GROMACS .gro file of C-alpha atoms in nm:
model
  354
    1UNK     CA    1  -8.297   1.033  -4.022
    2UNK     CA    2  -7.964   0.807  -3.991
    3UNK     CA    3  -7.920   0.703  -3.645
    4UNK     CA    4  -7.636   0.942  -3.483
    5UNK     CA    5  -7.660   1.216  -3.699
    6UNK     CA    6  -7.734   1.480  -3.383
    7UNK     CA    7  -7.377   1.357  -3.257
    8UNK     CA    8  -7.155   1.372  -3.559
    9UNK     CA    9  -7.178   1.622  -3.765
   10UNK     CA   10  -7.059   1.610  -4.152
   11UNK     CA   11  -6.708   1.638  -4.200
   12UNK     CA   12  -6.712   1.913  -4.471
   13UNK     CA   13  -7.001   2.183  -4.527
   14UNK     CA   14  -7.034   2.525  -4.689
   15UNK     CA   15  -7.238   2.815  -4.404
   16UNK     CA   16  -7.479   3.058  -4.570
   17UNK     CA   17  -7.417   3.387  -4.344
   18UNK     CA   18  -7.642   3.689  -4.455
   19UNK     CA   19  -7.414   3.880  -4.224
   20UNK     CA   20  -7.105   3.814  -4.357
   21UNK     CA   21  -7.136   3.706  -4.755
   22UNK     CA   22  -6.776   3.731  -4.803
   23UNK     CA   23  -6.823   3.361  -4.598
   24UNK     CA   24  -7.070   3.255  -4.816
   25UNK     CA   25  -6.884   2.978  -4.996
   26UNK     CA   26  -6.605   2.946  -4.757
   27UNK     CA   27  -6.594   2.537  -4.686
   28UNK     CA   28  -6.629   2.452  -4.337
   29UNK     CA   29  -6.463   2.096  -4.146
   30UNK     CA   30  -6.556   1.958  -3.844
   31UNK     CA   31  -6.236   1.768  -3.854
   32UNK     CA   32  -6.259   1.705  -3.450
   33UNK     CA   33  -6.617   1.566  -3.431
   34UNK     CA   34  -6.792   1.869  -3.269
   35UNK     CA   35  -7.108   1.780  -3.183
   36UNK     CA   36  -7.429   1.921  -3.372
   37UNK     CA   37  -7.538   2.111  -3.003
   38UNK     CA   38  -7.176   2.281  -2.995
   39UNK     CA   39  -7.169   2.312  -3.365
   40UNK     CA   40  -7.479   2.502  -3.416
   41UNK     CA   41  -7.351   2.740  -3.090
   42UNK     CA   42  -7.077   2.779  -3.318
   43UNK     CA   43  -7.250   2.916  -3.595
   44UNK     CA   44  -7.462   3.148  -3.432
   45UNK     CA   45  -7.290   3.478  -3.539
   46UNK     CA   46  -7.483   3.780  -3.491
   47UNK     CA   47  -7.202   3.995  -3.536
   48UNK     CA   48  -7.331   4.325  -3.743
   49UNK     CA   49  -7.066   4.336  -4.024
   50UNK     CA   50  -7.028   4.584  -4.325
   51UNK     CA   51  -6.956   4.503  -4.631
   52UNK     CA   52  -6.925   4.882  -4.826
   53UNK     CA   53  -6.636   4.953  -5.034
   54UNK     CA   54  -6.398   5.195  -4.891
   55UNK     CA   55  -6.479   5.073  -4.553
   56UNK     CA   56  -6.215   4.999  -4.266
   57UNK     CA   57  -6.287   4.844  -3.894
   58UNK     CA   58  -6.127   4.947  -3.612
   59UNK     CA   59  -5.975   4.605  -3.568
   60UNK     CA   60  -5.873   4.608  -3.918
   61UNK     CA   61  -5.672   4.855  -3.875
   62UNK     CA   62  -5.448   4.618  -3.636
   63UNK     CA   63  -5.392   4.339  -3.856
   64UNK     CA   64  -5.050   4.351  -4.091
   65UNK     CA   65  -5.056   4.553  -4.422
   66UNK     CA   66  -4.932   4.231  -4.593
   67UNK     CA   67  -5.278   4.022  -4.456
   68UNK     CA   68  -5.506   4.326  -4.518
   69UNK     CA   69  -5.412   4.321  -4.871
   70UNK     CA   70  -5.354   3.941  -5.000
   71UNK     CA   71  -5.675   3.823  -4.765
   72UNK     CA   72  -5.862   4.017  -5.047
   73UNK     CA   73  -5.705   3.826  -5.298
   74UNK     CA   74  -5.812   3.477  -5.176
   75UNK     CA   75  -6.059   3.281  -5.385
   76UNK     CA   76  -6.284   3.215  -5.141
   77UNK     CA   77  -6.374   2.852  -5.230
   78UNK     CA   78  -6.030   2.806  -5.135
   79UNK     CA   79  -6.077   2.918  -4.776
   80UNK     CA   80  -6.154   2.677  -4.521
   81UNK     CA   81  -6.235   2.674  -4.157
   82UNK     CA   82  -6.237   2.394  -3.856
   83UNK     CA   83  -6.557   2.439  -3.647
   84UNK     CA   84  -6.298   2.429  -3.369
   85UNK     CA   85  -6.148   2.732  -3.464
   86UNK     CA   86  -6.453   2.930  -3.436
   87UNK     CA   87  -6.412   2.833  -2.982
   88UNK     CA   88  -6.236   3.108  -2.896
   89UNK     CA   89  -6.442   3.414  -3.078
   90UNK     CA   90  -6.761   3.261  -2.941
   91UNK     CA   91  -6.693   3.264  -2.580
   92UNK     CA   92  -6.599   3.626  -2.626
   93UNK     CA   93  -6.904   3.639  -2.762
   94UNK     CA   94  -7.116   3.504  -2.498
   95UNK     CA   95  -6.923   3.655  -2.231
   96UNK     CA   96  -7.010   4.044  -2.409
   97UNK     CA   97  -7.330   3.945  -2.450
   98UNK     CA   98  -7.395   3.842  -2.103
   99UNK     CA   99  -7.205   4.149  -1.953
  100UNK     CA  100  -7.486   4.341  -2.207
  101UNK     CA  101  -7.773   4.143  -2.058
  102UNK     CA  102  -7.691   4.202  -1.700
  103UNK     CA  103  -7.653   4.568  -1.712
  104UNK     CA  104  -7.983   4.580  -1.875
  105UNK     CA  105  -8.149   4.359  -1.653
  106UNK     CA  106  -7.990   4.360  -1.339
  107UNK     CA  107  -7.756   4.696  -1.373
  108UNK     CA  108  -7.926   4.919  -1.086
  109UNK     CA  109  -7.969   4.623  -0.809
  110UNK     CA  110  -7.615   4.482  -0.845
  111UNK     CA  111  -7.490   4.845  -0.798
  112UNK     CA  112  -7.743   4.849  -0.484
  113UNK     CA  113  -7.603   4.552  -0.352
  114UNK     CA  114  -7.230   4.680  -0.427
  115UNK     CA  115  -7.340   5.023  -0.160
  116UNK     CA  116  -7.341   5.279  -0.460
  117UNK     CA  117  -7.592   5.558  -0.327
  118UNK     CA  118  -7.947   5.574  -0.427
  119UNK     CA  119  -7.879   5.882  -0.606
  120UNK     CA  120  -7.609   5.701  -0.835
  121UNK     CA  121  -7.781   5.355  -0.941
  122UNK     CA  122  -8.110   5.496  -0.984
  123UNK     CA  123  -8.005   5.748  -1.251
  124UNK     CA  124  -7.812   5.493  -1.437
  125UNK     CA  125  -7.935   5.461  -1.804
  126UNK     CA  126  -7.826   5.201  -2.082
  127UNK     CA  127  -7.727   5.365  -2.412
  128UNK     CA  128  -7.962   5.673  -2.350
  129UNK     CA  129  -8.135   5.867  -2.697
  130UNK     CA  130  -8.027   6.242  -2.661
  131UNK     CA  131  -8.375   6.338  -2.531
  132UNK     CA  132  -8.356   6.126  -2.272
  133UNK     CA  133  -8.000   6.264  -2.205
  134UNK     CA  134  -8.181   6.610  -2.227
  135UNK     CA  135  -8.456   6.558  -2.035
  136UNK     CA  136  -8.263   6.446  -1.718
  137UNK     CA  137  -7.971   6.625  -1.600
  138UNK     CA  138  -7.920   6.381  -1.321
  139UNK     CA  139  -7.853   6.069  -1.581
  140UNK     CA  140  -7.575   5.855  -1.577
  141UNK     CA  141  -7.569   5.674  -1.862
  142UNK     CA  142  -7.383   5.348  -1.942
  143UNK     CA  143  -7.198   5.308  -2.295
  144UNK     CA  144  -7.261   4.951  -2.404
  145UNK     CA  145  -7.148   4.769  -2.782
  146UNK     CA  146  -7.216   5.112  -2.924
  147UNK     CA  147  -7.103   5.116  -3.311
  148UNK     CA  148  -7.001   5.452  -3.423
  149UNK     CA  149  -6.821   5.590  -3.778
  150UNK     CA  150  -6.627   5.862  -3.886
  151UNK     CA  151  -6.482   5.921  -4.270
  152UNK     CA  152  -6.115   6.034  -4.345
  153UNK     CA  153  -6.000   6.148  -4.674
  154UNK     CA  154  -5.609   6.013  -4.793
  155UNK     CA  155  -5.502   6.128  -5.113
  156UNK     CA  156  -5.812   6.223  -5.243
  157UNK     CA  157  -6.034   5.910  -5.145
  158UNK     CA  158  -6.256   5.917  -4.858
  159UNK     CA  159  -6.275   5.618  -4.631
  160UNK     CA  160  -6.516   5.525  -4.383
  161UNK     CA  161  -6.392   5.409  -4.088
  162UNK     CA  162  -6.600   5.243  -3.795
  163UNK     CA  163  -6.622   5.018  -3.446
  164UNK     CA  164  -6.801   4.872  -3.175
  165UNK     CA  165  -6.660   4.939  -2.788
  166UNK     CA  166  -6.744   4.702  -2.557
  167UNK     CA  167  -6.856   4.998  -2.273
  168UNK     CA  168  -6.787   5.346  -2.148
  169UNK     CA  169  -6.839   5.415  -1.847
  170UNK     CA  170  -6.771   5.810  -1.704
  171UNK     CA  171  -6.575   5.847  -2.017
  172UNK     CA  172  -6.378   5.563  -1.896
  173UNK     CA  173  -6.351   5.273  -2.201
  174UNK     CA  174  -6.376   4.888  -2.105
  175UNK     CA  175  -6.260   4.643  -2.310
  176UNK     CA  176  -6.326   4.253  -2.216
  177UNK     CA  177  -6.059   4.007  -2.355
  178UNK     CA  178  -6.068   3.623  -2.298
  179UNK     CA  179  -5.699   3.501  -2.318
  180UNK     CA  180  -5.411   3.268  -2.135
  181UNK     CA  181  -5.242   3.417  -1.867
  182UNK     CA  182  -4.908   3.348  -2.064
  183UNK     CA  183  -4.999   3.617  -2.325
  184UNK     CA  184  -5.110   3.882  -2.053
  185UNK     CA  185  -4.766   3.814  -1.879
  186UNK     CA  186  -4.566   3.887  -2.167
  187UNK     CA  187  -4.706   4.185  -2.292
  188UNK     CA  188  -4.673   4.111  -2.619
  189UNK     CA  189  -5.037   4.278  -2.741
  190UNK     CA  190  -5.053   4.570  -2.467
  191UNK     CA  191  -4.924   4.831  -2.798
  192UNK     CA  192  -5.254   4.662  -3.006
  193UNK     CA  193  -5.508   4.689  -2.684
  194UNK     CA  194  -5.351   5.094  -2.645
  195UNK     CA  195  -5.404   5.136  -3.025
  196UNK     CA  196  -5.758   4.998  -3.042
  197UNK     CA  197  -5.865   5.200  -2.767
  198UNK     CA  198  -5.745   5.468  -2.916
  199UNK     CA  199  -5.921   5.421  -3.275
  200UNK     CA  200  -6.252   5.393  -3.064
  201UNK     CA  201  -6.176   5.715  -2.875
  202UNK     CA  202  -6.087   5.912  -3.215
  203UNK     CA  203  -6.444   5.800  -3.380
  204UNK     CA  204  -6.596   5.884  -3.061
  205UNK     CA  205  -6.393   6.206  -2.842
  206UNK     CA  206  -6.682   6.323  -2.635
  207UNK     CA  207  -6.791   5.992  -2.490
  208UNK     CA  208  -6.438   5.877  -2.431
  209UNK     CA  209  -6.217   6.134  -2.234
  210UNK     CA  210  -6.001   5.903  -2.006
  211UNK     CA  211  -5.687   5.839  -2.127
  212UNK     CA  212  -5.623   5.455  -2.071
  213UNK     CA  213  -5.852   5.183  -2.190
  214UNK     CA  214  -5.895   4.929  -1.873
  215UNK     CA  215  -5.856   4.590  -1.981
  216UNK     CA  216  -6.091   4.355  -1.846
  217UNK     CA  217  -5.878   4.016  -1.860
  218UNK     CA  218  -6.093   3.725  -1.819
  219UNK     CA  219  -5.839   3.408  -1.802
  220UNK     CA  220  -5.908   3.044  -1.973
  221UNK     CA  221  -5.630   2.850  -1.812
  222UNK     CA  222  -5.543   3.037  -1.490
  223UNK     CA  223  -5.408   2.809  -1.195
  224UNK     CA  224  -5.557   2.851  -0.847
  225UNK     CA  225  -5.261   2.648  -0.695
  226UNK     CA  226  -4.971   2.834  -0.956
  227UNK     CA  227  -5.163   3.223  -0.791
  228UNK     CA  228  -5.073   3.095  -0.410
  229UNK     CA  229  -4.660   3.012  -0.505
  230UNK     CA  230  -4.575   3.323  -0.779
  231UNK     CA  231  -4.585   3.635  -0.686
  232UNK     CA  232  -4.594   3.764  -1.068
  233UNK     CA  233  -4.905   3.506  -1.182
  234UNK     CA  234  -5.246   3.676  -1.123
  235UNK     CA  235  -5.395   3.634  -0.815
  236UNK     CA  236  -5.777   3.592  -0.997
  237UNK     CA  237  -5.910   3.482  -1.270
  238UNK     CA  238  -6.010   3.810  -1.361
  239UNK     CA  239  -5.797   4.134  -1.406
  240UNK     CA  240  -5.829   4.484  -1.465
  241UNK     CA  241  -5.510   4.657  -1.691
  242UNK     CA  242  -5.526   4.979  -1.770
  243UNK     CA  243  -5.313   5.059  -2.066
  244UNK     CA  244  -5.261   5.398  -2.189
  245UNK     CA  245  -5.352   5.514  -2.537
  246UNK     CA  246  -5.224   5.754  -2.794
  247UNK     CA  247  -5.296   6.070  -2.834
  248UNK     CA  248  -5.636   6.151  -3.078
  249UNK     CA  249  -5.334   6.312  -3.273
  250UNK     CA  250  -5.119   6.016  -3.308
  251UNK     CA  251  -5.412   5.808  -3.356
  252UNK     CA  252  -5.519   5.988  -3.680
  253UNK     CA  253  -5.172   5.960  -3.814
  254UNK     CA  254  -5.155   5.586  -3.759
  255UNK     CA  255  -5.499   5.541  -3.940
  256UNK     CA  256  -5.384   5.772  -4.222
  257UNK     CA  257  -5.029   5.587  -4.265
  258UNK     CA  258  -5.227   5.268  -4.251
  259UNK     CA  259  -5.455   5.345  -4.523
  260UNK     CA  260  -5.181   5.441  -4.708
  261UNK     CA  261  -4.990   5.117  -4.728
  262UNK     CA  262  -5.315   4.998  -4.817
  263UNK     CA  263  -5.354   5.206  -5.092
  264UNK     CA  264  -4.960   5.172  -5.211
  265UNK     CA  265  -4.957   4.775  -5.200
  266UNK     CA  266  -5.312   4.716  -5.310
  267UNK     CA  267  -5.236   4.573  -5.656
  268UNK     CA  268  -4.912   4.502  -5.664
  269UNK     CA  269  -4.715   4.141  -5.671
  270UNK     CA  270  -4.668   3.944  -5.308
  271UNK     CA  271  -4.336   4.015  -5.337
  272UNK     CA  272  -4.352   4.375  -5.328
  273UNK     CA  273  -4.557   4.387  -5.004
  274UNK     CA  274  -4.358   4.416  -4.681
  275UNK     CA  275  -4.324   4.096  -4.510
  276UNK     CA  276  -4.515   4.081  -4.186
  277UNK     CA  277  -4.296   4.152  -3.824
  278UNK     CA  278  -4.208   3.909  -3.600
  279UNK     CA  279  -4.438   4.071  -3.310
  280UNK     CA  280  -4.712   4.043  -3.664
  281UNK     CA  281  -4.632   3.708  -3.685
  282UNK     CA  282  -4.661   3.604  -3.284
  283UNK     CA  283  -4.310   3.477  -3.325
  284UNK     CA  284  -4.163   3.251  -3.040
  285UNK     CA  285  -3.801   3.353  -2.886
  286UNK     CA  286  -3.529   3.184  -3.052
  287UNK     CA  287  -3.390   2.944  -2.867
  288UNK     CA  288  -2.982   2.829  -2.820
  289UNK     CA  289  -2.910   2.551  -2.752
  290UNK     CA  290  -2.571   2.407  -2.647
  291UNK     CA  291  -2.492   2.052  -2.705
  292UNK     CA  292  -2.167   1.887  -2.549
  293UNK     CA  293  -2.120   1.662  -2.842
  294UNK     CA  294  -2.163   1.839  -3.188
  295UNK     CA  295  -2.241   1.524  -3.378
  296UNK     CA  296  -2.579   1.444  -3.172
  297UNK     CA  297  -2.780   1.768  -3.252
  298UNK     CA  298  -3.072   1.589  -3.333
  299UNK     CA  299  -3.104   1.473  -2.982
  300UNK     CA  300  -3.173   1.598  -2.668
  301UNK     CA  301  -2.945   1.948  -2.590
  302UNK     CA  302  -2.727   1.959  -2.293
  303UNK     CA  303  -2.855   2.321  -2.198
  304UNK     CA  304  -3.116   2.568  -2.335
  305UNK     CA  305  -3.053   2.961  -2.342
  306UNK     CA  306  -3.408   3.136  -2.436
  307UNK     CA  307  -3.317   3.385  -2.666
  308UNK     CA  308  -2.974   3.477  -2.497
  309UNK     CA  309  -2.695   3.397  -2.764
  310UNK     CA  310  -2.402   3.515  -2.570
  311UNK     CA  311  -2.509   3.378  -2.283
  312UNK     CA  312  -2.520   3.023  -2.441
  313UNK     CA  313  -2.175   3.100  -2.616
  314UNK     CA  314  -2.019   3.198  -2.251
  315UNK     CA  315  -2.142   2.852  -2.143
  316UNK     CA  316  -1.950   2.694  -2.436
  317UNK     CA  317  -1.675   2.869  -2.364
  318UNK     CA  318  -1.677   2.717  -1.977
  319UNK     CA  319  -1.683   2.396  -2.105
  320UNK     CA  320  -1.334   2.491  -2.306
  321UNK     CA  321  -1.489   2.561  -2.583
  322UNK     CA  322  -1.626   2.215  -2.680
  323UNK     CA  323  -1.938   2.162  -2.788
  324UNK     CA  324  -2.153   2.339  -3.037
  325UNK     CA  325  -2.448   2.618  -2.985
  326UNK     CA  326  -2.747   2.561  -3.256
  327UNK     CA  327  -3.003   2.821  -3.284
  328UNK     CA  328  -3.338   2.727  -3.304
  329UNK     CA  329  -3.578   3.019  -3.456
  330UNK     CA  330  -3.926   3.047  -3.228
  331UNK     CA  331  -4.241   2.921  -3.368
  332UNK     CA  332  -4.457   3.130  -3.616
  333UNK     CA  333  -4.820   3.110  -3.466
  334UNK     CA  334  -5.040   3.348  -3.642
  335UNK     CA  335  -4.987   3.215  -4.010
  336UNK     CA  336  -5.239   2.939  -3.949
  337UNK     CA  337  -5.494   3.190  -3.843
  338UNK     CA  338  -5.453   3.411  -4.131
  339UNK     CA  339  -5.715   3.416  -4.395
  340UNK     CA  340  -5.417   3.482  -4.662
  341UNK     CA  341  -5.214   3.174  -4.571
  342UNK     CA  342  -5.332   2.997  -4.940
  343UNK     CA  343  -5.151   3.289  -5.156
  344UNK     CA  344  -4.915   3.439  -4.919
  345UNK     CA  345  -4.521   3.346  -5.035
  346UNK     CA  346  -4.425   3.443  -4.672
  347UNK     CA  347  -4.534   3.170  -4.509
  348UNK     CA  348  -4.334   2.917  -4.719
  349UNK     CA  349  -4.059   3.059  -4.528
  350UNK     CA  350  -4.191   2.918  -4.213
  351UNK     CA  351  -4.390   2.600  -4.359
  352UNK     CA  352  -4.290   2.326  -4.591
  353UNK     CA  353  -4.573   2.226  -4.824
  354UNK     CA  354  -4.669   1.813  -4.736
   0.00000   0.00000   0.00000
């Protein structure tokens, strides 16, 4: 075996998943040198996907009618994926399966230690069979990574639609996310965290009955020295957010209008096939910027107005109306995570091929 082989792994390879053959023959980089300990961490997916025709995932359901349907459409020796990309899923990974493993092996003496009565942590039970459920009317039992289904019919076809919760507690859902505190302070995903929640408490009613899903935040970059001087920055590295769902009501008409695009744009051309949103596309603000002289507007700007036009135009107009304001249209982020980037026309609106 070559010297240094354990340390740099090949630059391109092809994965053989048995749980996701869609992947099969999707070639995989290692374009940053992960080494083969992080690499094979990597590629440890024991996710429990299903591959049936007809089928839907809860989380599906979120993404943009225009990826849903062109993502189908991609050859998939054409796809490609960087080892590094693979980072973030994992840790939210290993962080779920942890939470999993310490319920079931430590549940009842951390609640012990937290001062819950006798009477509560000893009747706690993890993901209880109905006759144990039966048999005990004093059980408490603990929802965790339980995958459930449900079928809808739209225009005549039946679809199956399933997920996997993270855990329900008391009819209360919990939902762990790993993320930057930047994206929890804007907001930007708190309408895609209500409508998940809300897909998991239409395919299962009885076990969820609270109306919020409580965000578990877990932060990757927070700041212990930015927490002590802002008032608005979280104050630990972990945060609860409850965020209120749709109605059960609501939530079937979303899933039923969603299939329905699906159905709709299915086989016809790109450019029939609504273009995805800005909020779809994790769009930046765009930015004005006011320069003093108008003939150096490839330089450095005299003043920056975050997505305030008239604001940066008032400005101008202090300055007597000299100048020049430039707009600068925010940053399209979610294109280069988007299995359909190779056929989707779209994007050449945003990128310019090399």
């Amino acid at each position: 075996m070559p010297k240094g082989i354990f340390f740099n792994p090949l630059g391109e390879m092809h994965p053989k998943s048995r749980d996701n053959p869609r992947e099969d023959k999707m070639r995989l980089t290692n374009n940053h040198g992960i080494s083969l300990p992080l690499a094979v961490w990597l590629l440890n997916d024991e996710y429990d996907y299903i591959n049936e025709p007809n089928y839907i995932s809860a989380t599906s359901l979120l993404k943009s009618t225009r990826q849903l349907v062109l993502s189908r459409r991609v050859i998939q020796e054409d796809r490609e994926m960087d080892l590094a990309d693979l980072l973030a899923s994992r840790m939210g990974a290993a962080i779920h399966d942890s939470q999993e493993k310490a319920w079931r092996e430590n549940g009842q003496r951390a609640m012990q230690k937290l001062g819950y009565p006798e009477h509560v942590w000893s009747n706690i039970a993890i993901n209880p069979t109905p006759d144990e459920v039966d048999a005990n009317p004093n059980i408490i039992p603990i929802w965790i990574e339980q995958r459930s289904f449900r079928e809808i019919t739209v225009d005549g076809v039946t679809y199956k639609i399933g997920g996997k919760f993270d855990q329900v507690i008391d009819g209360r859902l919990f939902d762990t996310k790993t993320t930057s505190v930047y994206s929890y302070l804007l907001g930007r995903k708190d309408n895609d965290y209500a409508m998940q929640g809300a897909i998991y408490r239409w395919l299962n009613p009885t076990l969820i009955t609270d109306a919020h899903i409580f965000i578990q935040f877990v932060f990757t970059d927070w700041q212990k020295a930015r927490s002590r001087g802002d008032d608005g920055y979280p104050k630990t590295k972990t945060l609860e957010y409850p965020v209120e769902m749709p109605s059960i009501a609501d939530t079937e008409e979303y899933i039923r209008g969603k299939i329905r695009e699906l159905i709709r744009y299915g086989n016809v051309p790109d450019e029939q096939i609504p273009h995805c949103t800005d909020k779809e596309l994790w769009k930046g603000e765009t930015v004005y910027k006011y320069f003093s002289d108008p003939n150096k507007t490839s330089g450095r700007a005299t003043r920056n107005f975050d997505g305030d036009k008239a604001e940066a135009h008032n400005y101008m107009a202090s300055k007597g109306g000299k100048g020049v304001v430039v707009a600068f249209p925010g940053e399209v982020k979610a294109c280069g995570y988007c299995p359909a980037f190779n056929v989707c026309k779209q994007k050449d609106l945003y990128f310019v091929a090399p």
